[in-house]
PDB file of C-alpha atoms in Angstrom:
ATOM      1  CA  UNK A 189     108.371 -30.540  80.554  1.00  0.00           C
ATOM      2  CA  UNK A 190     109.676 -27.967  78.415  1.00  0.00           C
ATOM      3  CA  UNK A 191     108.803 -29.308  75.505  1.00  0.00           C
ATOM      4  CA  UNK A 192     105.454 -29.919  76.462  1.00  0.00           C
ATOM      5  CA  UNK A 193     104.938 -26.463  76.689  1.00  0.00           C
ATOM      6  CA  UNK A 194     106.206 -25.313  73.499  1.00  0.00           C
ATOM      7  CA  UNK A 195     103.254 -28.178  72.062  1.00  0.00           C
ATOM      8  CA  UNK A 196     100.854 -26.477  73.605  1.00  0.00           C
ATOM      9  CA  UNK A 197      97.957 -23.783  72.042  1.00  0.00           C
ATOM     10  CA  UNK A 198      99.061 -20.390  72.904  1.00  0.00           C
ATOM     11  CA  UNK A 199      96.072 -18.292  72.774  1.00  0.00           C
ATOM     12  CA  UNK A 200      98.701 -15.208  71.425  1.00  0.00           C
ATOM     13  CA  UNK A 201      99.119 -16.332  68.388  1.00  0.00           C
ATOM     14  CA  UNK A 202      95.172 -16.839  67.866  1.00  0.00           C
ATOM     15  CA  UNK A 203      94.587 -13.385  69.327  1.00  0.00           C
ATOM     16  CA  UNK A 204      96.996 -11.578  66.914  1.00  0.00           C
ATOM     17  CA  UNK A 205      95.576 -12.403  63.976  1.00  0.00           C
ATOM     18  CA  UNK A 206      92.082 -12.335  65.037  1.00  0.00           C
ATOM     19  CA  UNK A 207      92.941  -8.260  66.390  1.00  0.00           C
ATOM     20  CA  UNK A 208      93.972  -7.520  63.045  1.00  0.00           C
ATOM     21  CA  UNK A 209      91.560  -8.942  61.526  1.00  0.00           C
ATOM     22  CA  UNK A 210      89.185  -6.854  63.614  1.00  0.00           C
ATOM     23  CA  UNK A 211      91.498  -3.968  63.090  1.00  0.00           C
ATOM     24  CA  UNK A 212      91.266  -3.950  59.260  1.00  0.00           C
ATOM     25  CA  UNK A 213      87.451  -4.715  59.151  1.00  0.00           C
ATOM     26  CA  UNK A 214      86.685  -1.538  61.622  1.00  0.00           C
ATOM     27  CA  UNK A 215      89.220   0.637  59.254  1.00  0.00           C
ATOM     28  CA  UNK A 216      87.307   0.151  56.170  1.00  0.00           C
ATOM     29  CA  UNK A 217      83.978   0.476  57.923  1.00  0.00           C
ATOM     30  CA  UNK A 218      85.336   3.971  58.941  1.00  0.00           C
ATOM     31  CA  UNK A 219      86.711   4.478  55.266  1.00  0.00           C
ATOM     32  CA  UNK A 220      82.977   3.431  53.974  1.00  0.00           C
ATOM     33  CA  UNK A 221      80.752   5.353  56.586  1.00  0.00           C
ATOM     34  CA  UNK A 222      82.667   8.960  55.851  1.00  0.00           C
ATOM     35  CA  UNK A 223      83.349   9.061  52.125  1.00  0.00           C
ATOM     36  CA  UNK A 224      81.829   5.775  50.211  1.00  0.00           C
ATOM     37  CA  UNK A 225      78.672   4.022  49.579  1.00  0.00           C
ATOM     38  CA  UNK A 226      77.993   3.856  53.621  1.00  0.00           C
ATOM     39  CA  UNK A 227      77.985   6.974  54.670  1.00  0.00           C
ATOM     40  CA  UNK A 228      75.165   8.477  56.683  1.00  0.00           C
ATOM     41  CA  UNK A 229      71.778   9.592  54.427  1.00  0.00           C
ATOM     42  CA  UNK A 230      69.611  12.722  54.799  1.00  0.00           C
ATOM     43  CA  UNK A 231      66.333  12.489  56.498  1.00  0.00           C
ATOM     44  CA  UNK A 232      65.105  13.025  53.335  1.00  0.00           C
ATOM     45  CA  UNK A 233      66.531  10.146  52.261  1.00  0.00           C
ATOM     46  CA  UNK A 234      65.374   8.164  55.026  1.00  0.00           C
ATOM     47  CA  UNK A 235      62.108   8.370  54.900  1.00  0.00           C
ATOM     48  CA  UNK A 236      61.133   6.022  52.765  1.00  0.00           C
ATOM     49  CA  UNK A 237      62.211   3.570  54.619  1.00  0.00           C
ATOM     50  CA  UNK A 238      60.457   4.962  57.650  1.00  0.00           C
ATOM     51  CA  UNK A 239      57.413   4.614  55.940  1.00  0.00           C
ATOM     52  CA  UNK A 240      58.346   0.873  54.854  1.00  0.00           C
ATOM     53  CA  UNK A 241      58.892   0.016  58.636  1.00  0.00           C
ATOM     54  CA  UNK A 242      55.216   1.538  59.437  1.00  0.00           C
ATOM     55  CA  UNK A 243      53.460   0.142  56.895  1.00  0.00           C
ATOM     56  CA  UNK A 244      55.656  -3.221  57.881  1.00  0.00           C
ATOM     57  CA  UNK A 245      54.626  -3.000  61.599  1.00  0.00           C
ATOM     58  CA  UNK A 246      50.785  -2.297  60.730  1.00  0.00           C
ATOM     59  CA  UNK A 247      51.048  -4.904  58.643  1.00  0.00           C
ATOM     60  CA  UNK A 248      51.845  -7.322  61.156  1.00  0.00           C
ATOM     61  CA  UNK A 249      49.699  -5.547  63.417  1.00  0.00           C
ATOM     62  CA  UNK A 250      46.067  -6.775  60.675  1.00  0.00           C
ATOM     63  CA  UNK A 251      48.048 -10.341  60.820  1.00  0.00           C
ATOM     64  CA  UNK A 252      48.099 -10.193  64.908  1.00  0.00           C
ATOM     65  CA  UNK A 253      44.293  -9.190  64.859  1.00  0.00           C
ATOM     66  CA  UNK A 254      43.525 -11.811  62.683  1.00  0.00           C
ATOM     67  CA  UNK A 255      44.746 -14.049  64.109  1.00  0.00           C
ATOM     68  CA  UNK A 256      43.116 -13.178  67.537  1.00  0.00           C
ATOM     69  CA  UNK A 257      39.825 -12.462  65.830  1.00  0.00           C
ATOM     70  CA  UNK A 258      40.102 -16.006  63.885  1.00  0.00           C
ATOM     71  CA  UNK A 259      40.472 -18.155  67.192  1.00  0.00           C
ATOM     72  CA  UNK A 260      37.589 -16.010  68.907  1.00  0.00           C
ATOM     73  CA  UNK A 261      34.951 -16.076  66.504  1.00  0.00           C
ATOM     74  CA  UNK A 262      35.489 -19.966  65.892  1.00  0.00           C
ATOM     75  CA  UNK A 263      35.465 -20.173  69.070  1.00  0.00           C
ATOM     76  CA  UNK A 264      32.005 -18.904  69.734  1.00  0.00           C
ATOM     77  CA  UNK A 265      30.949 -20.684  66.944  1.00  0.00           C
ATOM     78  CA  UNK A 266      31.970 -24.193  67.742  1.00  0.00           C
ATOM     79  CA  UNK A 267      30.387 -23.091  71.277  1.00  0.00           C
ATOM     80  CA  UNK A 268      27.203 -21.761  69.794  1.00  0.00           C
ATOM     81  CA  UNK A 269      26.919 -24.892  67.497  1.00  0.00           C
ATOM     82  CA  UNK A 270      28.254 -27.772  70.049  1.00  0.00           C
ATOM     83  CA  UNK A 271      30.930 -28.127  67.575  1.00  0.00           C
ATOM     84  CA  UNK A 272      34.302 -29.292  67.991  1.00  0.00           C
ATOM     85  CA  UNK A 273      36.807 -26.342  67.884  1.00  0.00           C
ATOM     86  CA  UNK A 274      38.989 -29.025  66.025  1.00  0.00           C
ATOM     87  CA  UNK A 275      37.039 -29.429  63.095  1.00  0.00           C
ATOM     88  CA  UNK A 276      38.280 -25.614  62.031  1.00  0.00           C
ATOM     89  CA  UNK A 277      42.113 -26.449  62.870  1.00  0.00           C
ATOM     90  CA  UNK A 278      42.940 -25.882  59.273  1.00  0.00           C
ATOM     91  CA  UNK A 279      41.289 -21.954  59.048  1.00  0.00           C
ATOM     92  CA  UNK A 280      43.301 -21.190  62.991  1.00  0.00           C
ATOM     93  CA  UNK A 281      46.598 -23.297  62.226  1.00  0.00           C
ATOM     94  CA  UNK A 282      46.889 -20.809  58.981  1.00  0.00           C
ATOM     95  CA  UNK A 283      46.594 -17.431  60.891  1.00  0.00           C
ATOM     96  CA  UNK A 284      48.776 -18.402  63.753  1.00  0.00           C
ATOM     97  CA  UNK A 285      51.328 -19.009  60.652  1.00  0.00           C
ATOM     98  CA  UNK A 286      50.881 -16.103  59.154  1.00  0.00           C
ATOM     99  CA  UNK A 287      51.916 -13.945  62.114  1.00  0.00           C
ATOM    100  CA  UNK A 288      54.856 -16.430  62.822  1.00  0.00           C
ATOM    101  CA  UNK A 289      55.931 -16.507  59.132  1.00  0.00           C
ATOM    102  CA  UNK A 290      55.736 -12.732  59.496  1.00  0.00           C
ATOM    103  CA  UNK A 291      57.138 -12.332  62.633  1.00  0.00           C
ATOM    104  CA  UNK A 292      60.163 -15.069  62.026  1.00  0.00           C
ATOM    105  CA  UNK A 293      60.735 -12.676  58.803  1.00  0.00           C
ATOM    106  CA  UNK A 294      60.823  -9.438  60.542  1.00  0.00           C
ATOM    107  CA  UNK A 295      64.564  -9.364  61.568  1.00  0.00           C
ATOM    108  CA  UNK A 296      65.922 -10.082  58.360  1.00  0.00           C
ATOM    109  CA  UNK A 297      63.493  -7.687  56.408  1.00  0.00           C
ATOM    110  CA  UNK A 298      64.007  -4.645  58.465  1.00  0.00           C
ATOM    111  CA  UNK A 299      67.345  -5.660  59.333  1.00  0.00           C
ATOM    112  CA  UNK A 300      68.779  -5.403  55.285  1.00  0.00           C
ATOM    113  CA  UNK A 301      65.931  -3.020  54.520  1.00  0.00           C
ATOM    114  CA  UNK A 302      67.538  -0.143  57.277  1.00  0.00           C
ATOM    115  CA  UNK A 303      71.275  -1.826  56.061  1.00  0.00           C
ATOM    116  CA  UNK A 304      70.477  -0.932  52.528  1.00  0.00           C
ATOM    117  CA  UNK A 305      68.050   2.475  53.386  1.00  0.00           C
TER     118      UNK A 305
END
């Protein structure tokens, strides 16, 4: 039975070199963020990107409207008319993409944009 333990995984030697893996990566983020390209900006420096994360969430807020005002107004239409709401699906299915697009691309943007900022 012995030697069917010394066969088996021991989670110590996957730990080590994970740790100092983890060890070295946190070190150079702490060289970075105090005296190279990371380190911390002014708020002068900041505020562009301030006003790029507005202008990003009003932005999203027109496509969110849109999209709202798109499905009630063909709505009333089809209503008004005795239409099928259907026949439109073309004119709705493209605003409730462009929030989603938007929306699915809103991590990634800000996320890099505040990385880079």
């Amino acid at each position: 039975t012995h030697s069917k333990m010394a066969n088996e995984p021991s989670p110590l030697k996957i730990a080590i070199p994970v740790l100092g893996g983890v060890y070295a990566i946190c070190g150079g983020l702490a060289y970075f963020t105090t005296s190279g390209a990371l380190r911390s900006h002014t708020p002068r420096q900041v505020i562009p990107v301030l006003f790029s994360t507005v202008a990003y969430f009003c932005l999203y807020g027109v496509y969110v409207f849109r999209q709202g005002m798109t499905k009630q107004l063909y709505a009333a239409h089809c209503k008004k008319e005795g239409k099928d709401i259907s026949e439109y699906s073309d004119t709705i299915k493209n605003a409730d993409r462009t929030v989603g697009n938007c929306h699915e691309q809103m991590g990634p943007f800000l996320g890099s944009l505040w990385m880079y900022g």
